[in-house]
Amino acid sequence: MYKLVIQGGKPLKGTVKVAGSKNASLPILFASILADTPLTLNNTPQLSDISTTLRLLMSMGAEFILESDSSLFVDSSTLTNLVADYDLVKTMRASILALGPMLTKYGKAKVSLPGGCAIGTRPVNLHLQALEELGATIEVKNGYIYAETKGLLGANIHFDQISVTATENVIMAATLAKGTTTINNAAQEPEVSDLCHCLNKMGAKITGINTSIIIIKGVEKLEGVQYSVCPDRIESATYLVAAAITRGSITVKNTNPQVMRAVLGKLIEIGADIKTDKSSITLDMKGKRPKAVNIKTSTYPNFPTDMQAQFTALNTIAEGHSTITENIFENRFMHIPELTRMGAELTLEGNTVVCKGVKSLTGAHLMATDLRASASLVLAGLAATGTTTIERVYHLDRGYETIEEKLKLLGASIERVQD
Ligand code: UD1
């Protein structure tokens, strides 16, 4: 097992290039099941969630070629095993995205129930109800979802709650359904839009992209295309916070500031000087201590839950008091006890963390628990005095491409060492 060892206290400086979006790549990889010909995906990140998805697709009969570090050729046009097995699904909840494409293309699918995870119970009822409304017969037994249909039919779907992957599953299922599907209260996250753009390039007829009402006219078939995945807004934002927490100055390249307004607004509030152009963001703290900011997570375009832990780390050393309210996942506070061990003053009251900024954190031995919580511990380690050791780095590898290499290029003292 690997761990990260960080010597904190160095302001980050320089330029970092972010990878393609994890949360856009995953649904698009599953969308390859819908196509009758292979798909070439550019700007994909090198992450363990991507290799898990490829292993899952391969276990179903797909083939792939890694054409370069960020380019993938995927042929999922003929699946021979319509099963997403527990062993892979348990490591990545996004595997539920295999359900809609398999069901609509082959008329049946067996997908393991993902189960809970460190950030909450994470049910899949919205996925299943919506697919039933499209005409699927669904049975859940022995930990698996068994879905069948003689052919999905377009329907008017209303989600009671906004869900990113449920919206994506239904969009993919509806592309090959007969007739028109309207999704009301759809997720508007940029990764949903990226999936829609790719599907339209493949021959789908999707309108209402970037809105809460998405309309899909079913088509007979989809073809593989070449598509470039959008930049990862969460990776971009994490590096910006890394610069802010160390009072540094960095430029993030290969990004899209347009889809990061809520986060950039909060960075301006903490006192950062922010400059953007079409595909880059520069943050300069001018050596100042950040000011505390209140955070409330919500659905896009509001502040993302995937940045809550990182902003909590930032608030721990900021000037003043703040509250951080988590409205999406009930249990997304695994980083709180670890940050407290570094000297942070945090109190959990229901789904709100009350934070009193301290002048500095001290390095400690920490345990990573989930992807974004782990990122917050790295950020805290970069700001702390002394040495921070973070165990269970595999959580970070799910969502951050070569994080220690990128941070080192920005001047951080960080090493990956084997136990
Ligand atoms: C996606 C992202 C994840 C992000 C989250 C919220 C991917 C691969 N993952 O996860 O990084 O943190 O959106 O932006 O894109 N819910 C139900 N029933 C369901 C589905 C969801 O009750 O059937 C609830 C969840 O428990 C949660 C809320 O809806 O409270 C939103 O979750 P959802 O948007 O579905 O998250 P994911 O799509 O799993």
Tab-separated table of C-alpha atoms and ligand atoms in Angstrom:
chain	number	residue	atom	x	y	z
A	1	MET	CA	0.000	0.000	0.000
A	2	TYR	CA	1.165	3.479	-0.803
A	3	LYS	CA	1.074	6.565	1.359
A	4	LEU	CA	1.784	10.226	0.718
A	5	VAL	CA	4.322	12.096	2.813
A	6	ILE	CA	4.049	15.883	2.687
A	7	GLN	CA	6.318	18.538	4.168
A	8	GLY	CA	3.945	21.478	4.441
A	9	GLY	CA	4.348	25.228	4.415
A	10	LYS	CA	5.487	25.938	0.853
A	11	PRO	CA	3.398	28.387	-1.214
A	12	LEU	CA	2.493	26.743	-4.542
A	13	LYS	CA	3.649	28.539	-7.672
A	14	GLY	CA	3.542	27.757	-11.389
A	15	THR	CA	1.252	26.162	-13.943
A	16	VAL	CA	-0.707	22.936	-13.840
A	17	LYS	CA	-2.585	21.246	-16.673
A	18	VAL	CA	-5.743	19.453	-15.630
A	19	ALA	CA	-6.987	16.219	-17.153
A	20	GLY	CA	-10.292	15.415	-18.786
A	21	SER	CA	-13.271	15.025	-16.496
A	22	LYS	CA	-13.689	11.746	-14.613
A	23	ASN	CA	-17.425	12.230	-14.210
A	24	ALA	CA	-17.857	12.937	-17.931
A	25	SER	CA	-15.569	10.104	-19.094
A	26	LEU	CA	-17.396	7.434	-17.079
A	27	PRO	CA	-20.892	7.852	-18.593
A	28	ILE	CA	-19.397	8.295	-22.079
A	29	LEU	CA	-17.471	5.031	-21.702
A	30	PHE	CA	-20.743	3.319	-20.776
A	31	ALA	CA	-22.416	5.047	-23.742
A	32	SER	CA	-20.045	3.064	-25.987
A	33	ILE	CA	-22.382	0.100	-25.303
A	34	LEU	CA	-25.068	1.913	-27.323
A	35	ALA	CA	-22.963	2.259	-30.475
A	36	ASP	CA	-22.772	-0.253	-33.324
A	37	THR	CA	-19.164	0.741	-34.050
A	38	PRO	CA	-16.136	1.643	-31.865
A	39	LEU	CA	-15.705	4.962	-30.066
A	40	THR	CA	-12.462	6.934	-29.764
A	41	LEU	CA	-12.314	9.086	-26.642
A	42	ASN	CA	-9.703	11.814	-26.297
A	43	ASN	CA	-8.732	13.807	-23.200
A	44	THR	CA	-9.577	10.945	-20.829
A	45	PRO	CA	-7.857	11.064	-17.422
A	46	GLN	CA	-5.561	8.272	-16.190
A	47	LEU	CA	-7.488	7.180	-13.120
A	48	SER	CA	-8.367	3.949	-11.402
A	49	ASP	CA	-12.102	4.639	-11.965
A	50	ILE	CA	-11.388	4.654	-15.707
A	51	SER	CA	-9.506	1.338	-15.540
A	52	THR	CA	-12.313	-0.143	-13.412
A	53	THR	CA	-14.844	0.896	-16.080
A	54	LEU	CA	-12.700	-0.612	-18.834
A	55	ARG	CA	-12.341	-3.845	-16.859
A	56	LEU	CA	-16.113	-3.938	-16.374
A	57	LEU	CA	-16.750	-3.377	-20.090
A	58	MET	CA	-14.178	-6.062	-20.937
A	59	SER	CA	-15.877	-8.533	-18.582
A	60	MET	CA	-18.996	-7.999	-20.702
A	61	GLY	CA	-17.163	-8.659	-23.981
A	62	ALA	CA	-15.884	-5.214	-24.984
A	63	GLU	CA	-12.370	-4.545	-26.247
A	64	PHE	CA	-10.232	-1.474	-25.909
A	65	ILE	CA	-6.873	-0.089	-26.997
A	66	LEU	CA	-5.013	2.620	-25.107
A	67	GLU	CA	-3.934	4.743	-28.075
A	68	SER	CA	-2.000	7.250	-25.955
A	69	ASP	CA	-1.979	8.395	-22.320
A	70	SER	CA	-5.296	10.192	-22.766
A	71	SER	CA	-6.802	8.531	-25.828
A	72	LEU	CA	-8.912	5.382	-25.736
A	73	PHE	CA	-10.342	3.267	-28.531
A	74	VAL	CA	-13.329	1.338	-27.126
A	75	ASP	CA	-15.317	-1.296	-28.952
A	76	SER	CA	-18.369	-2.234	-26.864
A	77	SER	CA	-20.497	-2.788	-29.972
A	78	THR	CA	-21.097	-6.500	-29.324
A	79	LEU	CA	-21.454	-7.538	-25.717
A	80	THR	CA	-21.607	-11.250	-24.950
A	81	ASN	CA	-22.189	-11.096	-21.182
A	82	LEU	CA	-24.903	-8.676	-20.053
A	83	VAL	CA	-23.798	-8.696	-16.426
A	84	ALA	CA	-22.080	-6.050	-14.302
A	85	ASP	CA	-20.579	-8.178	-11.573
A	86	TYR	CA	-20.450	-7.295	-7.873
A	87	ASP	CA	-16.651	-7.541	-7.677
A	88	LEU	CA	-16.161	-4.503	-9.916
A	89	VAL	CA	-19.382	-2.628	-9.109
A	90	LYS	CA	-18.564	-2.585	-5.372
A	91	THR	CA	-15.413	-0.543	-6.077
A	92	MET	CA	-17.164	2.062	-8.225
A	93	ARG	CA	-20.769	3.163	-7.813
A	94	ALA	CA	-20.871	4.743	-11.269
A	95	SER	CA	-21.080	1.145	-12.622
A	96	ILE	CA	-24.859	1.595	-12.334
A	97	LEU	CA	-24.426	3.505	-15.625
A	98	ALA	CA	-24.113	0.134	-17.395
A	99	LEU	CA	-27.812	-0.507	-16.724
A	100	GLY	CA	-29.546	1.959	-19.089
A	101	PRO	CA	-27.338	1.277	-22.142
A	102	MET	CA	-27.439	-2.555	-21.826
A	103	LEU	CA	-31.189	-2.588	-21.262
A	104	THR	CA	-32.055	-0.384	-24.214
A	105	LYS	CA	-29.660	-2.046	-26.660
A	106	TYR	CA	-30.066	-5.725	-25.693
A	107	GLY	CA	-33.446	-5.788	-23.884
A	108	LYS	CA	-31.920	-7.120	-20.690
A	109	ALA	CA	-29.273	-6.425	-18.060
A	110	LYS	CA	-28.093	-7.745	-14.729
A	111	VAL	CA	-26.237	-5.178	-12.640
A	112	SER	CA	-25.032	-5.594	-9.082
A	113	LEU	CA	-26.524	-3.157	-6.560
A	114	PRO	CA	-23.703	-0.769	-5.673
A	115	GLY	CA	-24.425	-0.667	-1.917
A	116	GLY	CA	-23.550	2.213	0.399
A	117	CYS	CA	-20.264	4.017	0.589
A	118	ALA	CA	-18.288	6.263	2.894
A	119	ILE	CA	-20.302	9.369	1.989
A	120	GLY	CA	-23.802	7.981	2.492
A	121	THR	CA	-26.383	5.323	1.676
A	122	ARG	CA	-26.633	6.354	-2.006
A	123	PRO	CA	-29.755	4.497	-3.186
A	124	VAL	CA	-30.574	3.868	-6.882
A	125	ASN	CA	-34.382	4.098	-6.646
A	126	LEU	CA	-34.533	7.078	-9.040
A	127	HIS	CA	-32.675	5.102	-11.749
A	128	LEU	CA	-34.976	2.095	-11.361
A	129	GLN	CA	-38.272	4.011	-11.197
A	130	ALA	CA	-37.458	6.015	-14.323
A	131	LEU	CA	-36.402	2.913	-16.291
A	132	GLU	CA	-39.668	1.234	-15.239
A	133	GLU	CA	-41.542	4.251	-16.594
A	134	LEU	CA	-39.767	3.641	-19.914
A	135	GLY	CA	-41.208	0.114	-19.896
A	136	ALA	CA	-38.583	-1.989	-18.135
A	137	THR	CA	-39.514	-4.810	-15.795
A	138	ILE	CA	-37.169	-4.672	-12.846
A	139	GLU	CA	-36.587	-7.125	-10.050
A	140	VAL	CA	-34.028	-6.773	-7.284
A	141	LYS	CA	-32.862	-10.070	-5.778
A	142	ASN	CA	-29.683	-11.517	-4.310
A	143	GLY	CA	-27.988	-8.119	-4.472
A	144	TYR	CA	-28.562	-7.740	-8.212
A	145	ILE	CA	-30.852	-5.622	-10.392
A	146	TYR	CA	-32.471	-7.798	-13.089
A	147	ALA	CA	-33.959	-5.605	-15.822
A	148	GLU	CA	-35.810	-6.688	-18.955
A	149	THR	CA	-37.840	-5.122	-21.728
A	150	LYS	CA	-39.374	-6.053	-25.070
A	151	GLY	CA	-38.389	-2.546	-26.190
A	152	LEU	CA	-38.335	0.685	-24.218
A	153	LEU	CA	-40.955	3.329	-25.031
A	154	GLY	CA	-40.447	7.082	-24.625
A	155	ALA	CA	-42.157	8.557	-21.547
A	156	ASN	CA	-42.570	11.710	-19.523
A	157	ILE	CA	-40.223	11.300	-16.541
A	158	HIS	CA	-40.232	13.573	-13.505
A	159	PHE	CA	-37.409	13.184	-10.997
A	160	ASP	CA	-38.531	14.072	-7.430
A	161	GLN	CA	-34.875	14.656	-6.606
A	162	ILE	CA	-32.061	15.745	-8.899
A	163	SER	CA	-29.582	12.958	-9.589
A	164	VAL	CA	-26.610	13.181	-11.933
A	165	THR	CA	-26.156	9.508	-12.804
A	166	ALA	CA	-29.925	8.762	-12.819
A	167	THR	CA	-30.346	11.554	-15.392
A	168	GLU	CA	-27.468	10.073	-17.422
A	169	ASN	CA	-28.830	6.518	-17.214
A	170	VAL	CA	-32.253	7.610	-18.451
A	171	ILE	CA	-30.803	9.770	-21.246
A	172	MET	CA	-28.767	6.797	-22.500
A	173	ALA	CA	-31.720	4.396	-22.225
A	174	ALA	CA	-34.000	6.855	-24.061
A	175	THR	CA	-31.659	7.320	-27.042
A	176	LEU	CA	-32.654	3.912	-28.461
A	177	ALA	CA	-36.238	3.861	-27.091
A	178	LYS	CA	-39.228	4.161	-29.403
A	179	GLY	CA	-40.681	7.696	-29.319
A	180	THR	CA	-39.837	10.760	-27.271
A	181	THR	CA	-38.717	10.916	-23.641
A	182	THR	CA	-38.897	14.108	-21.610
A	183	ILE	CA	-36.877	14.292	-18.391
A	184	ASN	CA	-38.158	16.938	-15.982
A	185	ASN	CA	-35.984	18.093	-13.091
A	186	ALA	CA	-32.915	16.716	-14.879
A	187	ALA	CA	-29.426	17.301	-13.481
A	188	GLN	CA	-27.718	20.192	-15.287
A	189	GLU	CA	-24.129	19.348	-14.349
A	190	PRO	CA	-21.662	20.046	-17.209
A	191	GLU	CA	-20.802	16.334	-17.289
A	192	VAL	CA	-24.439	15.530	-18.191
A	193	SER	CA	-24.199	18.051	-21.039
A	194	ASP	CA	-20.907	16.528	-22.198
A	195	LEU	CA	-22.560	13.092	-22.381
A	196	CYS	CA	-25.437	14.610	-24.405
A	197	HIS	CA	-23.031	16.290	-26.847
A	198	CYS	CA	-21.193	13.001	-27.374
A	199	LEU	CA	-24.471	11.086	-27.841
A	200	ASN	CA	-25.694	13.647	-30.385
A	201	LYS	CA	-22.421	13.243	-32.279
A	202	MET	CA	-23.129	9.483	-32.228
A	203	GLY	CA	-26.509	10.134	-33.875
A	204	ALA	CA	-28.850	10.729	-30.916
A	205	LYS	CA	-31.491	13.470	-30.955
A	206	ILE	CA	-31.221	15.259	-27.620
A	207	THR	CA	-32.416	18.815	-26.978
A	208	GLY	CA	-32.719	20.932	-23.843
A	209	ILE	CA	-29.044	20.320	-23.035
A	210	ASN	CA	-27.873	22.539	-20.100
A	211	THR	CA	-31.477	22.893	-18.875
A	212	SER	CA	-33.612	21.005	-16.355
A	213	ILE	CA	-35.880	19.645	-19.122
A	214	ILE	CA	-34.060	17.283	-21.454
A	215	ILE	CA	-35.890	15.850	-24.459
A	216	ILE	CA	-34.668	12.718	-26.214
A	217	LYS	CA	-36.166	11.507	-29.491
A	218	GLY	CA	-35.374	7.824	-29.854
A	219	VAL	CA	-33.358	6.732	-32.893
A	220	GLU	CA	-32.809	3.300	-34.505
A	221	LYS	CA	-29.064	3.120	-33.926
A	222	LEU	CA	-25.983	5.012	-32.791
A	223	GLU	CA	-22.484	4.943	-34.257
A	224	GLY	CA	-19.071	5.265	-32.604
A	225	VAL	CA	-17.353	8.627	-33.111
A	226	GLN	CA	-14.252	10.472	-32.022
A	227	TYR	CA	-14.975	12.691	-29.024
A	228	SER	CA	-12.904	14.830	-26.666
A	229	VAL	CA	-14.023	14.821	-23.019
A	230	CYS	CA	-14.525	18.166	-21.222
A	231	PRO	CA	-11.955	19.325	-18.612
A	232	ASP	CA	-12.285	18.201	-15.001
A	233	ARG	CA	-13.766	21.142	-13.068
A	234	ILE	CA	-13.259	19.428	-9.688
A	235	GLU	CA	-9.576	18.718	-10.339
A	236	SER	CA	-9.181	22.343	-11.530
A	237	ALA	CA	-10.853	23.698	-8.410
A	238	THR	CA	-8.827	21.431	-6.109
A	239	TYR	CA	-5.538	22.876	-7.456
A	240	LEU	CA	-6.884	26.409	-7.067
A	241	VAL	CA	-7.663	25.679	-3.417
A	242	ALA	CA	-4.179	24.141	-3.030
A	243	ALA	CA	-2.731	27.478	-4.142
A	244	ALA	CA	-5.096	29.464	-1.919
A	245	ILE	CA	-4.450	27.412	1.224
A	246	THR	CA	-0.658	27.832	0.784
A	247	ARG	CA	-0.976	31.574	-0.035
A	248	GLY	CA	0.519	30.865	-3.446
A	249	SER	CA	-0.121	31.816	-7.043
A	250	ILE	CA	-0.855	29.327	-9.843
A	251	THR	CA	-2.353	29.047	-13.311
A	252	VAL	CA	-4.616	26.119	-14.133
A	253	LYS	CA	-4.629	25.269	-17.832
A	254	ASN	CA	-6.865	23.103	-20.035
A	255	THR	CA	-9.877	24.030	-17.940
A	256	ASN	CA	-13.237	25.766	-18.433
A	257	PRO	CA	-13.891	28.704	-16.067
A	258	GLN	CA	-17.440	29.082	-17.459
A	259	VAL	CA	-18.614	26.012	-15.538
A	260	MET	CA	-16.844	26.983	-12.294
A	261	ARG	CA	-18.584	30.234	-11.407
A	262	ALA	CA	-19.812	29.173	-7.942
A	263	VAL	CA	-16.345	27.990	-6.881
A	264	LEU	CA	-14.537	30.982	-8.404
A	265	GLY	CA	-16.983	33.318	-6.611
A	266	LYS	CA	-16.044	31.708	-3.285
A	267	LEU	CA	-12.319	31.975	-4.078
A	268	ILE	CA	-12.762	35.702	-4.736
A	269	GLU	CA	-14.609	35.947	-1.391
A	270	ILE	CA	-11.641	34.405	0.462
A	271	GLY	CA	-9.465	37.190	-0.955
A	272	ALA	CA	-7.898	35.552	-4.020
A	273	ASP	CA	-7.149	37.560	-7.111
A	274	ILE	CA	-8.689	35.550	-9.978
A	275	LYS	CA	-8.101	36.038	-13.693
A	276	THR	CA	-9.655	33.832	-16.351
A	277	ASP	CA	-9.536	33.381	-20.076
A	278	LYS	CA	-11.218	30.795	-22.279
A	279	SER	CA	-9.312	27.768	-20.984
A	280	SER	CA	-7.200	28.924	-18.038
A	281	ILE	CA	-7.599	30.349	-14.544
A	282	THR	CA	-4.929	32.207	-12.575
A	283	LEU	CA	-5.247	32.539	-8.795
A	284	ASP	CA	-2.958	34.790	-6.772
A	285	MET	CA	-3.229	35.094	-2.977
A	286	LYS	CA	-0.496	37.763	-2.954
A	287	GLY	CA	0.870	36.041	0.163
A	288	LYS	CA	-2.279	36.817	2.203
A	289	ARG	CA	-4.100	34.552	4.646
A	290	PRO	CA	-7.492	33.472	3.199
A	291	LYS	CA	-10.696	34.894	4.745
A	292	ALA	CA	-13.345	32.425	5.969
A	293	VAL	CA	-16.322	31.751	3.641
A	294	ASN	CA	-19.677	30.100	4.262
A	295	ILE	CA	-20.446	27.181	1.947
A	296	LYS	CA	-23.738	25.438	1.108
A	297	THR	CA	-23.533	22.560	-1.326
A	298	SER	CA	-26.233	22.142	-3.926
A	299	THR	CA	-26.815	20.992	-7.484
A	300	TYR	CA	-25.225	22.742	-10.500
A	301	PRO	CA	-24.847	25.663	-11.101
A	302	ASN	CA	-24.538	26.088	-7.322
A	303	PHE	CA	-21.583	25.071	-5.163
A	304	PRO	CA	-20.632	21.388	-5.801
A	305	THR	CA	-20.578	18.805	-3.039
A	306	ASP	CA	-17.388	17.450	-4.643
A	307	MET	CA	-15.583	20.645	-3.454
A	308	GLN	CA	-17.022	20.734	0.082
A	309	ALA	CA	-14.174	18.870	1.786
A	310	GLN	CA	-11.485	20.958	0.063
A	311	PHE	CA	-13.157	24.249	1.105
A	312	THR	CA	-13.529	22.896	4.648
A	313	ALA	CA	-9.732	22.409	4.698
A	314	LEU	CA	-9.310	25.960	3.398
A	315	ASN	CA	-11.607	27.371	6.083
A	316	THR	CA	-9.655	25.627	8.865
A	317	ILE	CA	-6.728	28.048	8.406
A	318	ALA	CA	-8.773	31.053	7.221
A	319	GLU	CA	-9.286	34.255	9.166
A	320	GLY	CA	-12.678	34.154	10.909
A	321	HIS	CA	-15.582	31.782	11.476
A	322	SER	CA	-17.503	29.890	8.812
A	323	THR	CA	-20.244	27.332	8.343
A	324	ILE	CA	-20.147	24.582	5.743
A	325	THR	CA	-23.498	22.938	5.013
A	326	GLU	CA	-23.687	19.661	3.080
A	327	ASN	CA	-27.049	19.294	1.346
A	328	ILE	CA	-26.350	16.434	-1.107
A	329	PHE	CA	-24.769	13.540	0.835
A	330	GLU	CA	-25.727	13.091	4.483
A	331	ASN	CA	-22.473	11.568	5.655
A	332	ARG	CA	-19.833	13.458	3.733
A	333	PHE	CA	-17.809	14.520	6.768
A	334	MET	CA	-15.209	11.777	7.138
A	335	HIS	CA	-12.451	14.395	6.803
A	336	ILE	CA	-13.599	16.303	9.915
A	337	PRO	CA	-12.004	14.062	12.585
A	338	GLU	CA	-8.766	13.885	10.555
A	339	LEU	CA	-8.562	17.682	10.117
A	340	THR	CA	-9.261	18.056	13.830
A	341	ARG	CA	-6.210	15.874	14.543
A	342	MET	CA	-4.146	18.533	12.721
A	343	GLY	CA	-5.395	21.256	15.070
A	344	ALA	CA	-8.461	22.432	13.117
A	345	GLU	CA	-11.369	23.737	15.208
A	346	LEU	CA	-14.429	22.098	13.683
A	347	THR	CA	-17.773	21.162	15.221
A	348	LEU	CA	-20.342	19.074	13.409
A	349	GLU	CA	-23.969	20.121	13.994
A	350	GLY	CA	-26.310	17.980	11.868
A	351	ASN	CA	-25.290	18.547	8.255
A	352	THR	CA	-23.339	21.721	9.077
A	353	VAL	CA	-19.724	22.101	10.127
A	354	VAL	CA	-18.973	25.142	12.244
A	355	CYS	CA	-15.378	26.194	11.716
A	356	LYS	CA	-13.203	28.604	13.673
A	357	GLY	CA	-10.153	29.424	11.573
A	358	VAL	CA	-6.817	28.752	13.289
A	359	LYS	CA	-3.494	30.408	12.399
A	360	SER	CA	-1.886	27.132	11.333
A	361	LEU	CA	-2.346	23.361	11.241
A	362	THR	CA	0.279	20.885	12.368
A	363	GLY	CA	1.297	17.825	10.363
A	364	ALA	CA	-0.123	14.475	11.485
A	365	HIS	CA	-0.554	10.845	10.462
A	366	LEU	CA	-3.920	10.633	8.640
A	367	MET	CA	-6.226	8.112	7.012
A	368	ALA	CA	-7.886	8.841	3.661
A	369	THR	CA	-11.514	7.697	3.598
A	370	ASP	CA	-13.077	8.710	0.290
A	371	LEU	CA	-11.983	10.532	-2.818
A	372	ARG	CA	-12.692	14.185	-2.016
A	373	ALA	CA	-12.052	13.796	1.726
A	374	SER	CA	-8.578	12.531	0.790
A	375	ALA	CA	-8.010	15.596	-1.380
A	376	SER	CA	-8.871	17.834	1.577
A	377	LEU	CA	-6.251	16.060	3.707
A	378	VAL	CA	-3.593	16.631	1.029
A	379	LEU	CA	-4.517	20.340	0.958
A	380	ALA	CA	-4.343	20.553	4.743
A	381	GLY	CA	-0.956	18.787	4.660
A	382	LEU	CA	0.372	21.314	2.134
A	383	ALA	CA	-0.584	24.173	4.474
A	384	ALA	CA	0.459	22.546	7.762
A	385	THR	CA	3.757	22.955	9.548
A	386	GLY	CA	5.815	19.767	9.678
A	387	THR	CA	5.175	16.348	8.145
A	388	THR	CA	1.794	14.924	7.169
A	389	THR	CA	1.473	11.255	6.211
A	390	ILE	CA	-1.686	10.126	4.439
A	391	GLU	CA	-2.549	6.415	4.272
A	392	ARG	CA	-4.870	4.710	1.753
A	393	VAL	CA	-3.856	6.824	-1.212
A	394	TYR	CA	-5.867	4.569	-3.535
A	395	HIS	CA	-8.904	6.741	-2.782
A	396	LEU	CA	-7.115	9.709	-4.400
A	397	ASP	CA	-6.069	7.673	-7.442
A	398	ARG	CA	-9.767	7.196	-8.277
A	399	GLY	CA	-10.117	10.866	-9.178
A	400	TYR	CA	-6.775	12.710	-9.366
A	401	GLU	CA	-4.296	11.908	-12.122
A	402	THR	CA	-0.706	11.737	-10.760
A	403	ILE	CA	-1.574	14.211	-8.006
A	404	GLU	CA	1.844	14.189	-6.341
A	405	GLU	CA	3.628	14.794	-9.684
A	406	LYS	CA	1.425	17.783	-10.478
A	407	LEU	CA	1.834	19.212	-6.964
A	408	LYS	CA	5.609	18.712	-7.106
A	409	LEU	CA	5.734	20.733	-10.323
A	410	LEU	CA	4.019	23.523	-8.362
A	411	GLY	CA	6.783	23.392	-5.741
A	412	ALA	CA	5.164	21.149	-3.123
A	413	SER	CA	7.273	18.751	-1.108
A	414	ILE	CA	5.256	15.541	-1.513
A	415	GLU	CA	6.333	11.925	-2.037
A	416	ARG	CA	4.482	8.669	-2.637
A	417	VAL	CA	6.146	5.940	-0.610
A	418	GLN	CA	5.428	2.248	-0.231
A	419	ASP	CA	4.742	0.756	3.212
B	1	UD1	C1	-22.570	12.136	-9.095
B	1	UD1	C2	-21.067	12.253	-9.193
B	1	UD1	C3	-20.477	12.579	-7.821
B	1	UD1	C4	-21.153	13.825	-7.232
B	1	UD1	C5	-22.672	13.664	-7.246
B	1	UD1	C6	-23.391	14.941	-6.831
B	1	UD1	C7	-20.514	10.771	-11.007
B	1	UD1	C8	-19.897	9.492	-11.445
B	1	UD1	N1	-20.542	11.007	-9.679
B	1	UD1	O1	-22.866	11.035	-8.240
B	1	UD1	O2	-19.086	12.823	-7.984
B	1	UD1	O3	-20.741	13.983	-5.895
B	1	UD1	O4	-23.126	13.341	-8.583
B	1	UD1	O5	-23.024	15.987	-7.652
B	1	UD1	O6	-20.938	11.563	-11.828
B	1	UD1	N2	-30.254	9.741	-4.791
B	1	UD1	C9	-31.351	9.001	-4.408
B	1	UD1	N3	-31.773	7.997	-5.239
B	1	UD1	C10	-31.151	7.712	-6.422
B	1	UD1	C11	-30.039	8.488	-6.808
B	1	UD1	C12	-29.607	9.505	-5.970
B	1	UD1	O7	-31.931	9.231	-3.354
B	1	UD1	O8	-31.597	6.797	-7.132
B	1	UD1	C13	-29.753	10.835	-3.919
B	1	UD1	C14	-28.345	10.587	-3.407
B	1	UD1	O9	-28.332	9.759	-2.275
B	1	UD1	C15	-27.874	11.994	-3.117
B	1	UD1	C16	-28.561	12.812	-4.218
B	1	UD1	O10	-29.630	11.989	-4.687
B	1	UD1	O11	-28.368	12.411	-1.872
B	1	UD1	C17	-27.686	13.191	-5.383
B	1	UD1	O12	-26.945	12.065	-5.807
B	1	UD1	P1	-26.566	11.833	-7.332
B	1	UD1	O13	-26.649	13.111	-8.098
B	1	UD1	O14	-27.339	10.666	-7.843
B	1	UD1	O15	-25.052	11.399	-7.221
B	1	UD1	P2	-24.337	10.419	-8.198
B	1	UD1	O16	-24.956	10.539	-9.540
B	1	UD1	O17	-24.194	9.074	-7.590
